[in-house]
Structure formats: structure tokens, C-alpha cells
DNA sequence: GTGCTCAATATTGTATACAATGAAGTCGAA
DNA sequence: TTCGACTTCATTGTATACAATATTGAGCAC
């Protein structure tokens, strides 16, 4: 979560004259823009934090707490949490609050089933419409991911890895599918947080490189096939045996 | 929109004694349950109204107006409108309000592209998992649609026609895909409102009958193919030439 | 008559106050 | 000690008040 204020829309008139001593003093008069958080930007900020595993599954997202953190009222926080709940990244429990979602094994399977229906054929479309600028964008993404891995910023690497998939949908010029894929990618990040088998290996950049080659050659068939097997590999790397969930509370376990 | 209050959770203590004249009078004392609208139920109510074309595209959905209609505050109405905007059924314009969405020609194509990726293979899965109870449910749906058509309730027929598709996703036991399909179906209703070519003919029940037969025989191949061509037929029945939109306001047309 | 500025109005955006709910802790009796 | 009812507390759900913004219309200059 970032609490810095950066320019957006709100202006504050500031006048400072003189200073407390010889070490520093300043004369300033003018307007300073600072960021005004909106429900959308808060939701985006939280989504990224969830995606990067800075907010792990089951984390309580108290309205007051978040309001204080962002310097806004509960009203705006609530809108953001509701937005995230529509994307199934946050679970709202009536009168109990918002929590980072904990996808079940079943939901995990469903998410990858949906991805397997959407992404391979979208990759094909993307390959057919690929411009050089698009290729450069995908290449930059992979490089950023490598850089993040080298810097031990695993969360950031995971986020970028997801953006690769979203970018493909964008290139395919299908904003509706892109929105679905974007949601599925974020949910996949939660699934990875819960069910990832071999923690160390984020080494799926191999698959992304192979896809890049297919895109480079505008080979739709190859892109579709590569995406298909990439998704199968991802599922295979998860431990989706139906072991009993940690079960945060007995109450929840029973009311299902 | 229903403004009646039906039982849910809230109780009101009412005491009425006597009446205005000889024609009627009553003595009553006790508690009466009446429906307490929640943002979810309001959203569902509005979604159905949109789906049934009782609220056509571009209709202004004023917060005060809706609040008065449902007998609730703007807070709850706002949450409902935000929920619908996440499903792209309502467009929120900052400081200007909420309007029933008007999907563009491009968005129309995208919605059916997404459906063509999701629904055929979901129909196949459904065929493979189909139980007799599921079949009966689909049959009942088709019958209801016929009844609605006979009763000249076109909106209701359209809604039921959409539910047929959602029901298939439910039978396929894929709640994630079901949620996407549900959204796409509702958006399709808006698309039909805007681009339907031959107004009279809601005669697509043919296709649904054919699908039912395939399901009856548990023929996944046939179901997938039939769904595929059904969706193609639907797109073909739309007029998606890039004619200039009615353009509600010049302002909007220009800021795109 | 045309086009501009500016005030009035209506509507949304945000914060806050209060009500309702659920969880946890306390006390007492068996 | 254990179980139960009751009280207390923390947190969310809803309504309302106020601030911010966009649109509309009036008035005025040209």
C-alpha cells in the first residue's frame, strides 16, 4: 500500500514564508497538486497488493483501518472493497467484514478451466494481429520480470508474469475478454499463494519466451498450442488434492 | 421494479384501531414482516428490469429517484448501481449519474466473441454431466418461454431465453464460467435491444429445442456444435453495420 | 441574433453519525 | 471446572448532511 500523495486532481493552496532558523528557510507560494484517492484507485492499489502477495489470503481488511491508512473515509473504502468482491478477490461477510479471498480447490480448478477456454484462442488472435510495438511491449514485460526476480522481488515478478497474459488479450483487441482474463489472473495469484507446490521455481518465463517466439513469427497455431500447454503446466504445478482446508473458523466450515 | 414489500427480515410494529366509517374498519395489533431491500436485491431487481427491456438503454437511473421508489436511501442504491456497472449493464458518468448501458457495435461483437469461446465447450461439458433433473429443468424453461410468448410478454420471454444459457453453465458445474456467461447474457439483452434486426421473431426456441435433443442423448459433440451455430445465428440476426449511433449527446460522441 | 460570462440549480461524491449485528468476555450456578 | 446466559465491545450497515461538480438559463456585449 502506498500512502504517498501524487498528482491527480486536488489542489491545495500553500503559503510558507520564512523559516525557523539559519539552517533552513524557504519562501513559497503556489498550488500543489496531491493525489486524491478514489474508490477505483484504492481498489487498484489493493488489487495489486493482493496480486503481489503483500496481502495474503484471509487477511482482514477492516474499513476503519484502511480508511486511516489511505486518509479517506469508510465510504470510499467500502466502495473499493465491494468492487474487489465483484472480482472475487475479496470475500465480504455480512456484519463481519472483508477478507482477502481464499479460493477453494474447486474454485481453483474452475478458474483454470475458464482460462483454458479463453486464453489459447485469444493468443491465436493476438498472434494474428501482432505489431512490432506489441512484440516490444511483451519483450519488455519479460525483461522486467527477470529484473524483478534478480532483485528478489518475487511478488512483483508474479504480478508482471500475470500482466503478460493480460497484455496478450489487449493485443488481441478484445477488451471484454481482457477484463475476464484480468480477473482470472488476479484470482490465479491467490490460488498460487495457497496451492503452489514448489515455492522457489517461478521459472515459467520459459513458456513466455516460447510464446514470444510464436508471436514473433505470427504463428497463431503455435501460440494457441503453447498457451494451452502453458496453462496445463501451471495447473500441474499446483497441489490441488482435496486436503482439508485450514478452516479459519469452525463457523464457516459448517455454514457451507 | 417492484415496490411491494415482502417478507425478509425487518419487522414493523403496527397498531391500527378503528376505521373511517361503516364500510370498513379494522382492529389490528402485531408485527408485520416486510422486505428490506439490500444492495444485492436491488441490483438483481434492476438487472432483471434491464434484461427484460423494461429499462431500455440510456435510461437515466437517478439515485434519489430510485431511493424513493424502493423506499431506501441513496447509499444502498449507489451500491447496487456500482455492482451493475461492474457487470457493464450500467454506465457511471462521474458527477453525472448512472445510465443503462448502450453497448457499442464493437462491444457487441466482443460479447459474442467471448460467448463463442465459453459456451460451446461448456455445452459439451453439460451434455456429459446431464441428469434427468437437469433435462427437466431445461424443458421447463423452454415451456415457460413459450407461455411468455403466447402471453405477449416479450421481455419475460427474452429473459427466460437467456436463463437457458445460464442454466447450461450451471449444469456443467462451472460456477466461475456461469458468472461470466450470466454477465454476457445480460449484456446480450442490451445488444438485442439496440441492434435486433427483425423485431417480431423471437423464434430462436428452435435452436434451444435442438440443444435439448442433444442433451437428451448426452451427445457432447452435437451440443457443442449446436451451441456454436446458435451463437453465430444470433450474431447474424443483429445489424452490426457501423452506422452512426443515435448519439444521446454530442458531448459524449466527442469525448470518445 | 449570436456568443460569451456568470449565477442558479440539480445531482453526484464524500464524510460522519447512528443503528444493528456478531464476537468475546464475565459472572454465576451446577 | 464447565456450561449457559448476559453484558460489553468492536465492527459493519444504513441514513443523512454537506461539499464538489456539471448543466442550465439569464443577462449582457457586440
Coordinates of C-alpha atoms (C1' of nucleotides) in Angstrom, one line a residue:
Chain A
X1 CA 0.0 0.0 0.0
X2 CA 1.3 3.4 -0.9
X3 CA 0.3 6.3 1.2
X4 CA 2.2 8.9 -0.7
X5 CA 0.2 11.6 -2.4
X6 CA 0.9 12.0 -6.0
X7 CA -0.6 14.4 -8.5
X8 CA -4.1 13.8 -9.7
X9 CA -6.8 16.3 -9.3
X10 CA -6.9 18.1 -6.0
X11 CA -5.1 21.3 -5.4
X12 CA -4.0 22.8 -2.1
X13 CA -3.0 26.5 -1.8
X14 CA 0.1 26.7 0.3
X15 CA 1.9 29.8 1.6
X16 CA 5.0 29.5 3.6
X17 CA 7.2 32.4 4.5
X18 CA 10.4 32.4 6.4
X19 CA 11.8 29.5 8.4
X20 CA 12.8 28.6 11.9
X21 CA 16.5 29.4 11.7
X22 CA 19.6 29.8 9.7
X23 CA 19.8 26.1 8.7
X24 CA 16.8 26.2 6.5
X25 CA 14.3 28.7 5.5
X26 CA 12.0 29.0 2.4
X27 CA 9.6 31.3 0.7
X28 CA 6.9 29.5 -1.2
X29 CA 3.5 30.4 -2.5
X30 CA 1.6 28.5 -5.0
X31 CA -0.5 25.5 -5.6
X32 CA 0.5 21.9 -5.0
X33 CA -1.4 19.0 -6.6
X34 CA -1.7 15.9 -4.4
X35 CA -3.4 12.6 -5.1
X36 CA -7.0 12.2 -4.1
X37 CA -7.7 8.6 -3.6
X38 CA -10.9 7.4 -5.3
X39 CA -12.6 4.1 -4.8
X40 CA -11.2 3.0 -8.2
X41 CA -7.6 3.9 -7.3
X42 CA -7.9 2.3 -3.9
X43 CA -9.3 -0.8 -5.4
X44 CA -6.5 -0.9 -8.0
X45 CA -3.9 -0.4 -5.2
X46 CA -5.4 -3.2 -3.1
X47 CA -5.7 -5.5 -6.1
X48 CA -2.0 -5.0 -6.9
X49 CA -1.1 -5.7 -3.2
X50 CA -3.1 -8.9 -3.3
X51 CA -1.7 -9.9 -6.6
X52 CA 1.8 -9.4 -5.3
X53 CA 1.1 -11.4 -2.2
X54 CA 1.7 -8.5 0.1
X55 CA -1.8 -9.1 1.3
X56 CA -2.1 -12.9 1.6
X57 CA -5.4 -14.8 1.6
X58 CA -7.6 -14.4 4.6
X59 CA -6.2 -11.1 5.6
X60 CA -8.8 -9.0 7.3
X61 CA -9.4 -5.7 5.5
X62 CA -11.0 -3.6 8.1
X63 CA -12.8 -0.5 6.9
X64 CA -11.6 1.8 9.6
X65 CA -8.0 0.5 9.3
X66 CA -7.9 1.1 5.5
X67 CA -9.6 4.4 5.8
X68 CA -7.0 5.6 8.2
X69 CA -4.2 4.2 6.0
X70 CA -5.3 6.0 2.9
X71 CA -6.6 9.1 4.7
X72 CA -10.1 8.7 3.5
X73 CA -13.5 7.8 5.0
X74 CA -15.0 4.4 5.2
X75 CA -17.5 5.3 2.4
X76 CA -14.8 5.2 -0.2
X77 CA -13.0 2.2 1.2
X78 CA -16.3 0.3 1.2
X79 CA -16.8 1.0 -2.5
X80 CA -13.4 -0.3 -3.2
X81 CA -13.9 -3.4 -1.2
X82 CA -17.2 -4.1 -2.9
X83 CA -15.5 -3.7 -6.3
X84 CA -12.9 -6.2 -5.3
X85 CA -15.6 -8.6 -4.1
X86 CA -17.2 -8.5 -7.5
X87 CA -13.8 -9.7 -8.9
X88 CA -13.8 -12.4 -6.2
X89 CA -10.6 -11.1 -4.8
X90 CA -12.2 -10.2 -1.6
X91 CA -14.9 -12.0 0.3
X92 CA -17.5 -9.9 2.1
X93 CA -19.0 -11.5 5.2
X94 CA -22.1 -9.7 6.4
X95 CA -21.6 -7.8 9.6
X96 CA -18.2 -9.3 9.8
X97 CA -16.1 -7.5 7.3
X98 CA -13.9 -8.0 4.2
X99 CA -11.2 -10.6 3.9
X100 CA -8.8 -11.4 1.1
X101 CA -10.3 -14.4 -0.6
X102 CA -9.2 -17.9 -0.1
X103 CA -10.2 -19.8 -3.3
X104 CA -11.2 -23.4 -2.7
X105 CA -9.6 -26.3 -4.6
X106 CA -12.8 -26.4 -6.6
X107 CA -12.6 -22.7 -7.4
X108 CA -9.0 -23.1 -8.4
X109 CA -9.9 -25.8 -10.9
X110 CA -12.7 -23.6 -12.3
X111 CA -10.5 -20.6 -12.7
X112 CA -8.0 -22.6 -14.8
X113 CA -10.9 -24.2 -16.7
X114 CA -12.1 -20.8 -17.7
X115 CA -8.6 -19.6 -18.6
X116 CA -8.2 -22.7 -20.8
X117 CA -11.3 -21.7 -22.7
X118 CA -10.4 -18.1 -23.1
X119 CA -6.7 -17.7 -23.4
X120 CA -5.5 -20.2 -26.1
X121 CA -7.8 -18.8 -28.7
X122 CA -7.1 -15.3 -27.6
X123 CA -3.4 -16.0 -28.0
X124 CA -4.1 -17.1 -31.6
X125 CA -5.9 -13.9 -32.3
X126 CA -3.1 -11.9 -30.8
X127 CA -0.6 -13.6 -32.9
X128 CA -2.5 -12.7 -36.0
X129 CA -2.8 -9.0 -35.1
X130 CA 0.6 -8.7 -33.5
X131 CA 2.5 -5.5 -34.4
X132 CA 6.2 -4.8 -33.7
X133 CA 5.2 -2.4 -31.0
X134 CA 3.2 -5.1 -29.3
X135 CA 6.1 -7.5 -29.5
X136 CA 8.4 -4.9 -27.9
X137 CA 5.9 -4.5 -25.1
X138 CA 5.8 -8.2 -24.4
X139 CA 9.6 -8.4 -24.5
X140 CA 9.9 -5.5 -22.1
X141 CA 7.5 -7.3 -19.8
X142 CA 9.6 -10.4 -19.7
X143 CA 12.7 -8.4 -19.1
X144 CA 11.0 -6.6 -16.2
X145 CA 10.1 -9.9 -14.8
X146 CA 13.7 -11.1 -14.9
X147 CA 14.8 -7.9 -13.3
X148 CA 12.3 -8.4 -10.5
X149 CA 13.4 -12.0 -9.9
X150 CA 17.1 -10.9 -9.8
X151 CA 16.1 -8.3 -7.2
X152 CA 14.3 -10.9 -5.2
X153 CA 11.1 -9.1 -5.7
X154 CA 9.0 -12.2 -6.1
X155 CA 5.7 -10.5 -5.7
X156 CA 6.5 -8.0 -8.4
X157 CA 7.7 -10.8 -10.7
X158 CA 4.4 -12.7 -10.1
X159 CA 2.4 -9.6 -11.0
X160 CA 4.4 -9.0 -14.2
X161 CA 4.0 -12.6 -15.1
X162 CA 0.3 -12.1 -14.9
X163 CA 0.4 -8.9 -16.9
X164 CA 1.9 -10.9 -19.7
X165 CA -1.3 -12.8 -20.1
X166 CA -3.5 -9.7 -19.8
X167 CA -1.3 -7.9 -22.4
X168 CA -2.0 -10.7 -24.9
X169 CA -5.7 -10.2 -24.5
X170 CA -5.2 -6.5 -25.1
X171 CA -3.2 -7.2 -28.2
X172 CA -6.0 -9.5 -29.4
X173 CA -8.1 -6.3 -29.2
X174 CA -10.8 -7.9 -27.1
X175 CA -11.5 -5.7 -24.2
X176 CA -14.3 -7.8 -22.9
X177 CA -12.2 -10.9 -22.8
X178 CA -9.3 -8.9 -21.4
X179 CA -11.5 -7.9 -18.4
X180 CA -12.3 -11.6 -17.8
X181 CA -8.7 -12.6 -18.2
X182 CA -7.5 -9.8 -15.9
X183 CA -9.9 -11.1 -13.2
X184 CA -8.9 -14.7 -13.7
X185 CA -5.2 -13.7 -13.5
X186 CA -5.6 -11.9 -10.2
X187 CA -7.5 -14.9 -8.8
X188 CA -4.8 -17.2 -10.1
X189 CA -2.4 -15.3 -7.9
X190 CA -4.4 -16.1 -4.9
X191 CA -4.5 -19.7 -6.0
X192 CA -0.8 -19.8 -6.4
X193 CA -0.4 -18.3 -2.9
X194 CA -2.5 -21.2 -1.5
X195 CA -1.6 -24.2 -3.6
X196 CA 1.8 -23.5 -5.2
X197 CA 3.9 -26.7 -4.8
X198 CA 7.5 -25.7 -5.4
X199 CA 7.9 -22.3 -3.9
X200 CA 11.2 -21.4 -5.4
X201 CA 10.5 -22.0 -9.1
X202 CA 8.9 -19.0 -10.7
X203 CA 10.7 -20.3 -13.7
X204 CA 7.7 -20.2 -16.1
X205 CA 9.5 -17.5 -18.1
X206 CA 10.5 -20.3 -20.4
X207 CA 6.9 -20.7 -21.5
X208 CA 6.6 -17.0 -22.0
X209 CA 9.7 -16.9 -24.1
X210 CA 8.3 -19.7 -26.3
X211 CA 5.1 -17.8 -26.7
X212 CA 7.1 -14.7 -27.7
X213 CA 8.8 -16.7 -30.4
X214 CA 5.5 -17.8 -31.8
X215 CA 4.2 -14.3 -31.7
X216 CA 7.4 -13.1 -33.4
X217 CA 6.6 -15.4 -36.3
X218 CA 2.9 -14.6 -36.3
X219 CA 2.2 -18.3 -35.8
X220 CA -1.3 -18.5 -34.5
X221 CA -1.4 -22.3 -34.3
X222 CA 1.8 -22.4 -32.3
X223 CA 0.6 -19.6 -30.0
X224 CA -2.6 -21.4 -29.3
X225 CA -0.9 -24.7 -28.5
X226 CA 1.8 -23.1 -26.4
X227 CA -0.8 -21.2 -24.3
X228 CA -2.8 -24.4 -23.9
X229 CA 0.2 -26.4 -22.5
X230 CA 1.4 -23.4 -20.5
X231 CA -1.9 -23.4 -18.6
X232 CA -1.8 -27.2 -18.2
X233 CA 1.7 -26.8 -16.8
X234 CA 0.5 -24.2 -14.4
X235 CA -2.3 -26.4 -13.1
X236 CA 0.2 -29.3 -12.8
X237 CA 2.4 -27.2 -10.6
X238 CA -0.4 -26.8 -8.1
X239 CA -1.3 -29.1 -5.3
X240 CA -5.0 -29.4 -5.8
X241 CA -5.6 -32.6 -3.8
X242 CA -8.6 -32.2 -1.7
X243 CA -6.9 -31.9 1.6
X244 CA -8.9 -30.3 4.3
X245 CA -8.6 -26.6 4.3
X246 CA -7.0 -24.9 7.3
X247 CA -10.6 -23.8 8.1
X248 CA -10.2 -20.3 9.5
X249 CA -13.2 -20.8 11.7
X250 CA -15.5 -23.7 12.6
X251 CA -18.5 -21.5 11.9
X252 CA -17.5 -21.0 8.3
X253 CA -16.8 -24.6 7.8
X254 CA -20.3 -25.5 8.9
X255 CA -22.4 -23.0 7.1
X256 CA -21.2 -24.2 3.8
Chain B
X1 CA -39.5 -2.6 -10.5
X2 CA -41.5 -3.9 -7.6
X3 CA -42.2 -1.6 -4.8
X4 CA -44.2 -4.0 -2.8
X5 CA -42.7 -5.1 0.5
X6 CA -42.5 -8.8 1.0
X7 CA -41.1 -10.7 4.0
X8 CA -37.5 -11.0 4.7
X9 CA -36.0 -9.7 7.9
X10 CA -37.3 -6.4 9.1
X11 CA -40.3 -6.2 11.4
X12 CA -42.6 -3.3 12.0
X13 CA -44.9 -2.9 14.9
X14 CA -48.2 -1.7 13.8
X15 CA -51.3 -0.7 15.7
X16 CA -54.4 0.3 13.9
X17 CA -57.7 0.8 15.8
X18 CA -61.0 1.7 14.2
X19 CA -61.7 2.9 10.7
X20 CA -63.1 5.9 9.0
X21 CA -66.7 4.6 8.5
X22 CA -69.1 1.8 8.3
X23 CA -67.8 0.5 5.0
X24 CA -64.6 -0.7 6.5
X25 CA -62.9 -0.7 9.8
X26 CA -60.3 -2.9 11.4
X27 CA -58.6 -3.6 14.7
X28 CA -55.0 -4.8 14.4
X29 CA -52.1 -5.0 16.6
X30 CA -48.9 -7.1 16.0
X31 CA -45.8 -7.3 13.9
X32 CA -45.6 -7.5 10.2
X33 CA -42.5 -8.6 8.3
X34 CA -41.7 -6.7 5.2
X35 CA -38.9 -6.9 2.7
X36 CA -35.8 -5.0 3.4
X37 CA -34.1 -4.2 0.2
X38 CA -30.4 -4.8 0.1
X39 CA -28.0 -3.5 -2.4
X40 CA -27.9 -7.1 -3.8
X41 CA -31.6 -7.5 -4.2
X42 CA -32.0 -4.0 -5.7
X43 CA -29.2 -4.8 -8.1
X44 CA -30.9 -8.1 -9.0
X45 CA -34.2 -6.3 -9.4
X46 CA -32.7 -3.7 -11.7
X47 CA -30.8 -6.3 -13.7
X48 CA -33.9 -8.2 -14.4
X49 CA -35.7 -5.0 -15.4
X50 CA -32.9 -4.2 -17.8
X51 CA -32.8 -7.8 -19.1
X52 CA -36.5 -7.7 -19.8
X53 CA -36.2 -4.3 -21.6
X54 CA -38.4 -2.6 -19.1
X55 CA -35.4 -0.2 -18.6
X56 CA -34.1 0.4 -22.1
X57 CA -30.5 1.5 -22.9
X58 CA -29.6 5.1 -22.0
X59 CA -32.3 5.3 -19.3
X60 CA -31.2 7.6 -16.5
X61 CA -31.1 5.9 -13.2
X62 CA -31.1 8.8 -10.7
X63 CA -30.1 7.9 -7.2
X64 CA -32.8 9.9 -5.5
X65 CA -35.4 8.7 -7.8
X66 CA -34.5 5.0 -7.2
X67 CA -34.2 5.6 -3.5
X68 CA -37.7 7.0 -3.3
X69 CA -39.0 4.1 -5.5
X70 CA -37.6 1.4 -3.3
X71 CA -38.0 3.3 -0.1
X72 CA -34.3 3.3 0.8
X73 CA -31.5 5.7 1.0
X74 CA -29.1 6.7 -1.8
X75 CA -26.4 4.8 -0.1
X76 CA -27.9 1.4 -0.8
X77 CA -28.9 2.5 -4.3
X78 CA -25.4 3.6 -5.1
X79 CA -24.0 0.2 -4.1
X80 CA -26.5 -1.5 -6.4
X81 CA -25.6 0.8 -9.3
X82 CA -21.9 0.2 -8.8
X83 CA -22.5 -3.5 -8.8
X84 CA -24.3 -3.2 -12.1
X85 CA -21.6 -1.1 -13.5
X86 CA -19.1 -3.8 -12.8
X87 CA -21.3 -6.1 -14.9
X88 CA -21.3 -3.4 -17.6
X89 CA -25.0 -3.1 -17.5
X90 CA -24.9 0.4 -16.2
X91 CA -22.5 3.1 -17.2
X92 CA -21.5 5.5 -14.4
X93 CA -20.5 9.0 -15.5
X94 CA -18.7 11.0 -12.9
X95 CA -20.8 13.7 -11.4
X96 CA -23.5 13.0 -13.9
X97 CA -25.1 9.8 -12.8
X98 CA -25.9 6.3 -13.8
X99 CA -27.4 5.2 -17.1
X100 CA -28.5 1.9 -18.6
X101 CA -25.5 0.9 -20.8
X102 CA -25.6 1.3 -24.6
X103 CA -23.1 -1.3 -25.9
X104 CA -21.3 -0.1 -29.0
X105 CA -21.1 -2.2 -32.2
X106 CA -17.6 -3.1 -31.2
X107 CA -18.7 -4.2 -27.7
X108 CA -21.5 -6.2 -29.2
X109 CA -19.0 -8.1 -31.3
X110 CA -16.8 -8.7 -28.3
X111 CA -19.6 -10.0 -26.2
X112 CA -20.5 -12.6 -28.8
X113 CA -16.8 -13.4 -29.3
X114 CA -16.5 -14.2 -25.6
X115 CA -19.6 -16.2 -25.7
X116 CA -18.4 -18.2 -28.6
X117 CA -15.3 -19.1 -26.6
X118 CA -17.1 -20.1 -23.4
X119 CA -20.5 -21.5 -24.3
X120 CA -19.9 -24.2 -26.9
X121 CA -17.4 -26.1 -24.8
X122 CA -19.5 -25.5 -21.7
X123 CA -22.5 -27.0 -23.5
X124 CA -20.3 -30.1 -24.2
X125 CA -19.5 -30.4 -20.5
X126 CA -23.1 -30.0 -19.6
X127 CA -24.1 -32.7 -22.0
X128 CA -21.7 -35.1 -20.4
X129 CA -22.9 -34.4 -16.8
X130 CA -26.6 -34.0 -17.7
X131 CA -29.0 -35.6 -15.2
X132 CA -32.7 -36.2 -15.8
X133 CA -33.5 -33.5 -13.3
X134 CA -31.3 -31.1 -15.3
X135 CA -33.1 -32.1 -18.5
X136 CA -36.5 -31.4 -16.9
X137 CA -35.3 -28.0 -15.7
X138 CA -34.3 -27.1 -19.3
X139 CA -37.6 -28.4 -20.7
X140 CA -39.5 -26.3 -18.1
X141 CA -37.5 -23.3 -19.1
X142 CA -38.5 -23.7 -22.8
X143 CA -42.1 -24.2 -21.9
X144 CA -42.1 -21.1 -19.7
X145 CA -40.6 -19.2 -22.6
X146 CA -43.4 -20.4 -24.9
X147 CA -46.0 -19.4 -22.4
X148 CA -44.5 -16.0 -22.1
X149 CA -44.5 -15.5 -25.9
X150 CA -48.1 -16.6 -26.0
X151 CA -48.9 -14.1 -23.3
X152 CA -47.2 -11.4 -25.4
X153 CA -44.7 -10.9 -22.6
X154 CA -41.7 -10.4 -24.9
X155 CA -39.4 -9.2 -22.2
X156 CA -40.1 -12.1 -20.0
X157 CA -39.5 -14.5 -22.9
X158 CA -36.2 -12.8 -23.6
X159 CA -35.2 -13.2 -20.0
X160 CA -36.1 -16.9 -20.0
X161 CA -34.3 -17.4 -23.2
X162 CA -31.1 -16.1 -21.6
X163 CA -31.7 -18.2 -18.5
X164 CA -31.5 -21.3 -20.7
X165 CA -27.9 -20.5 -21.4
X166 CA -27.0 -19.7 -17.8
X167 CA -28.7 -22.9 -16.8
X168 CA -26.4 -24.9 -19.1
X169 CA -23.3 -23.4 -17.4
X170 CA -24.8 -24.3 -14.1
X171 CA -25.3 -27.9 -15.2
X172 CA -21.8 -28.0 -16.4
X173 CA -21.0 -27.3 -12.8
X174 CA -18.7 -24.4 -13.5
X175 CA -19.8 -21.5 -11.3
X176 CA -17.0 -19.3 -12.5
X177 CA -17.9 -19.7 -16.1
X178 CA -21.5 -19.4 -15.1
X179 CA -20.9 -16.0 -13.7
X180 CA -19.2 -14.8 -16.8
X181 CA -22.0 -16.3 -19.0
X182 CA -24.6 -14.7 -16.8
X183 CA -23.0 -11.3 -17.3
X184 CA -22.6 -11.8 -21.1
X185 CA -26.2 -12.9 -21.4
X186 CA -27.5 -9.8 -19.7
X187 CA -25.3 -7.6 -21.9
X188 CA -26.6 -9.5 -24.9
X189 CA -30.0 -8.4 -23.9
X190 CA -28.9 -4.8 -24.2
X191 CA -27.3 -5.6 -27.5
X192 CA -30.5 -7.1 -28.8
X193 CA -32.4 -4.1 -27.6
X194 CA -30.2 -1.9 -29.7
X195 CA -29.3 -4.0 -32.8
X196 CA -32.1 -6.6 -33.2
X197 CA -33.0 -6.7 -36.9
X198 CA -36.3 -8.5 -37.1
X199 CA -38.3 -7.4 -34.0
X200 CA -41.1 -9.9 -34.3
X201 CA -39.1 -13.1 -34.5
X202 CA -38.0 -14.3 -31.1
X203 CA -38.2 -17.8 -32.7
X204 CA -34.9 -19.0 -31.6
X205 CA -36.6 -21.6 -29.5
X206 CA -35.9 -23.9 -32.4
X207 CA -32.2 -23.8 -31.5
X208 CA -33.0 -24.5 -27.9
X209 CA -35.1 -27.4 -28.8
X210 CA -32.3 -28.9 -30.9
X211 CA -29.9 -28.4 -28.0
X212 CA -32.3 -30.1 -25.7
X213 CA -32.3 -33.1 -28.0
X214 CA -28.6 -33.3 -28.0
X215 CA -28.6 -33.0 -24.2
X216 CA -31.2 -35.7 -24.0
X217 CA -28.9 -38.1 -25.9
X218 CA -25.9 -36.9 -23.9
X219 CA -24.2 -36.0 -27.2
X220 CA -21.4 -33.6 -26.3
X221 CA -20.2 -33.2 -29.9
X222 CA -23.7 -32.3 -31.1
X223 CA -24.3 -29.9 -28.2
X224 CA -21.0 -28.1 -28.8
X225 CA -21.7 -27.7 -32.5
X226 CA -25.3 -26.7 -32.0
X227 CA -24.3 -24.0 -29.5
X228 CA -21.7 -22.8 -31.8
X229 CA -24.1 -22.3 -34.7
X230 CA -26.8 -21.0 -32.4
X231 CA -24.4 -18.1 -31.4
X232 CA -23.5 -17.5 -35.0
X233 CA -27.2 -17.3 -35.9
X234 CA -27.7 -14.8 -33.1
X235 CA -24.9 -12.5 -34.3
X236 CA -26.3 -12.9 -37.8
X237 CA -29.7 -11.7 -36.7
X238 CA -28.1 -8.4 -35.5
X239 CA -27.5 -5.4 -37.6
X240 CA -23.9 -4.6 -36.6
X241 CA -23.0 -2.4 -39.5
X242 CA -21.1 0.6 -38.3
X243 CA -23.9 3.1 -38.7
X244 CA -23.7 6.2 -36.6
X245 CA -25.2 5.6 -33.2
X246 CA -28.1 7.8 -32.3
X247 CA -25.6 9.6 -30.1
X248 CA -27.6 10.6 -27.0
X249 CA -25.5 13.7 -26.6
X250 CA -22.9 15.5 -28.8
X251 CA -20.7 15.8 -25.8
X252 CA -20.4 12.0 -25.4
X253 CA -19.8 11.5 -29.1
X254 CA -16.9 13.9 -29.0
X255 CA -15.1 12.7 -25.8
X256 CA -14.6 9.3 -27.2
Chain C
dG1 C1' -29.5 37.5 -33.2
dT2 C1' -25.1 35.3 -31.6
dG3 C1' -22.0 34.2 -28.4
dC4 C1' -19.9 34.9 -24.0
dT5 C1' -19.8 35.1 -18.8
dC6 C1' -21.7 34.1 -14.6
dA7 C1' -25.1 32.7 -11.3
dA8 C1' -28.6 29.3 -10.0
dT9 C1' -29.9 24.6 -9.7
dA10 C1' -29.8 19.8 -9.7
dT11 C1' -27.2 15.8 -9.0
dT12 C1' -23.5 13.2 -7.6
dG13 C1' -19.2 12.4 -4.3
dT14 C1' -17.7 12.1 0.4
dA15 C1' -17.8 12.3 5.3
dT16 C1' -20.0 11.4 9.5
dA17 C1' -23.5 9.9 12.9
dC18 C1' -26.2 6.4 14.4
dA19 C1' -28.4 1.7 14.4
dA20 C1' -27.7 -3.2 14.0
dT21 C1' -25.2 -7.2 14.3
dG22 C1' -21.8 -10.6 15.8
dA23 C1' -17.9 -11.9 18.8
dA24 C1' -15.8 -12.1 23.1
dG25 C1' -15.5 -11.9 27.9
dT26 C1' -17.8 -12.1 32.7
dC27 C1' -20.3 -13.9 36.0
dG28 C1' -22.8 -17.4 38.4
dA29 C1' -24.8 -21.9 39.1
dA30 C1' -24.5 -26.9 38.8
Chain D
dT1 C1' -14.4 -26.9 36.2
dT2 C1' -17.9 -26.4 32.7
dC3 C1' -21.8 -24.7 30.7
dG4 C1' -25.0 -21.2 30.0
dA5 C1' -27.0 -16.5 29.9
dC6 C1' -25.9 -11.9 29.8
dT7 C1' -23.2 -7.7 29.1
dT8 C1' -19.8 -5.3 26.7
dC9 C1' -17.2 -4.1 22.8
dA10 C1' -15.7 -3.8 18.1
dT11 C1' -17.2 -3.6 13.5
dT12 C1' -20.2 -3.3 9.8
dG13 C1' -24.9 -1.5 7.6
dT14 C1' -27.6 2.5 6.6
dA15 C1' -29.2 7.2 6.6
dT16 C1' -28.3 11.8 6.3
dA17 C1' -25.7 16.2 6.0
dC18 C1' -22.6 18.7 3.5
dA19 C1' -19.2 19.6 -0.4
dA20 C1' -18.0 19.4 -5.2
dT21 C1' -19.2 19.3 -9.9
dA22 C1' -21.8 19.7 -14.2
dT23 C1' -25.6 21.6 -16.5
dT24 C1' -28.9 25.1 -17.5
dG25 C1' -30.6 29.6 -18.1
dA26 C1' -30.3 34.7 -17.7
dG27 C1' -28.2 38.7 -18.7
dC28 C1' -25.2 41.5 -21.4
dA29 C1' -22.0 43.0 -25.0
dC30 C1' -21.2 43.0 -29.8

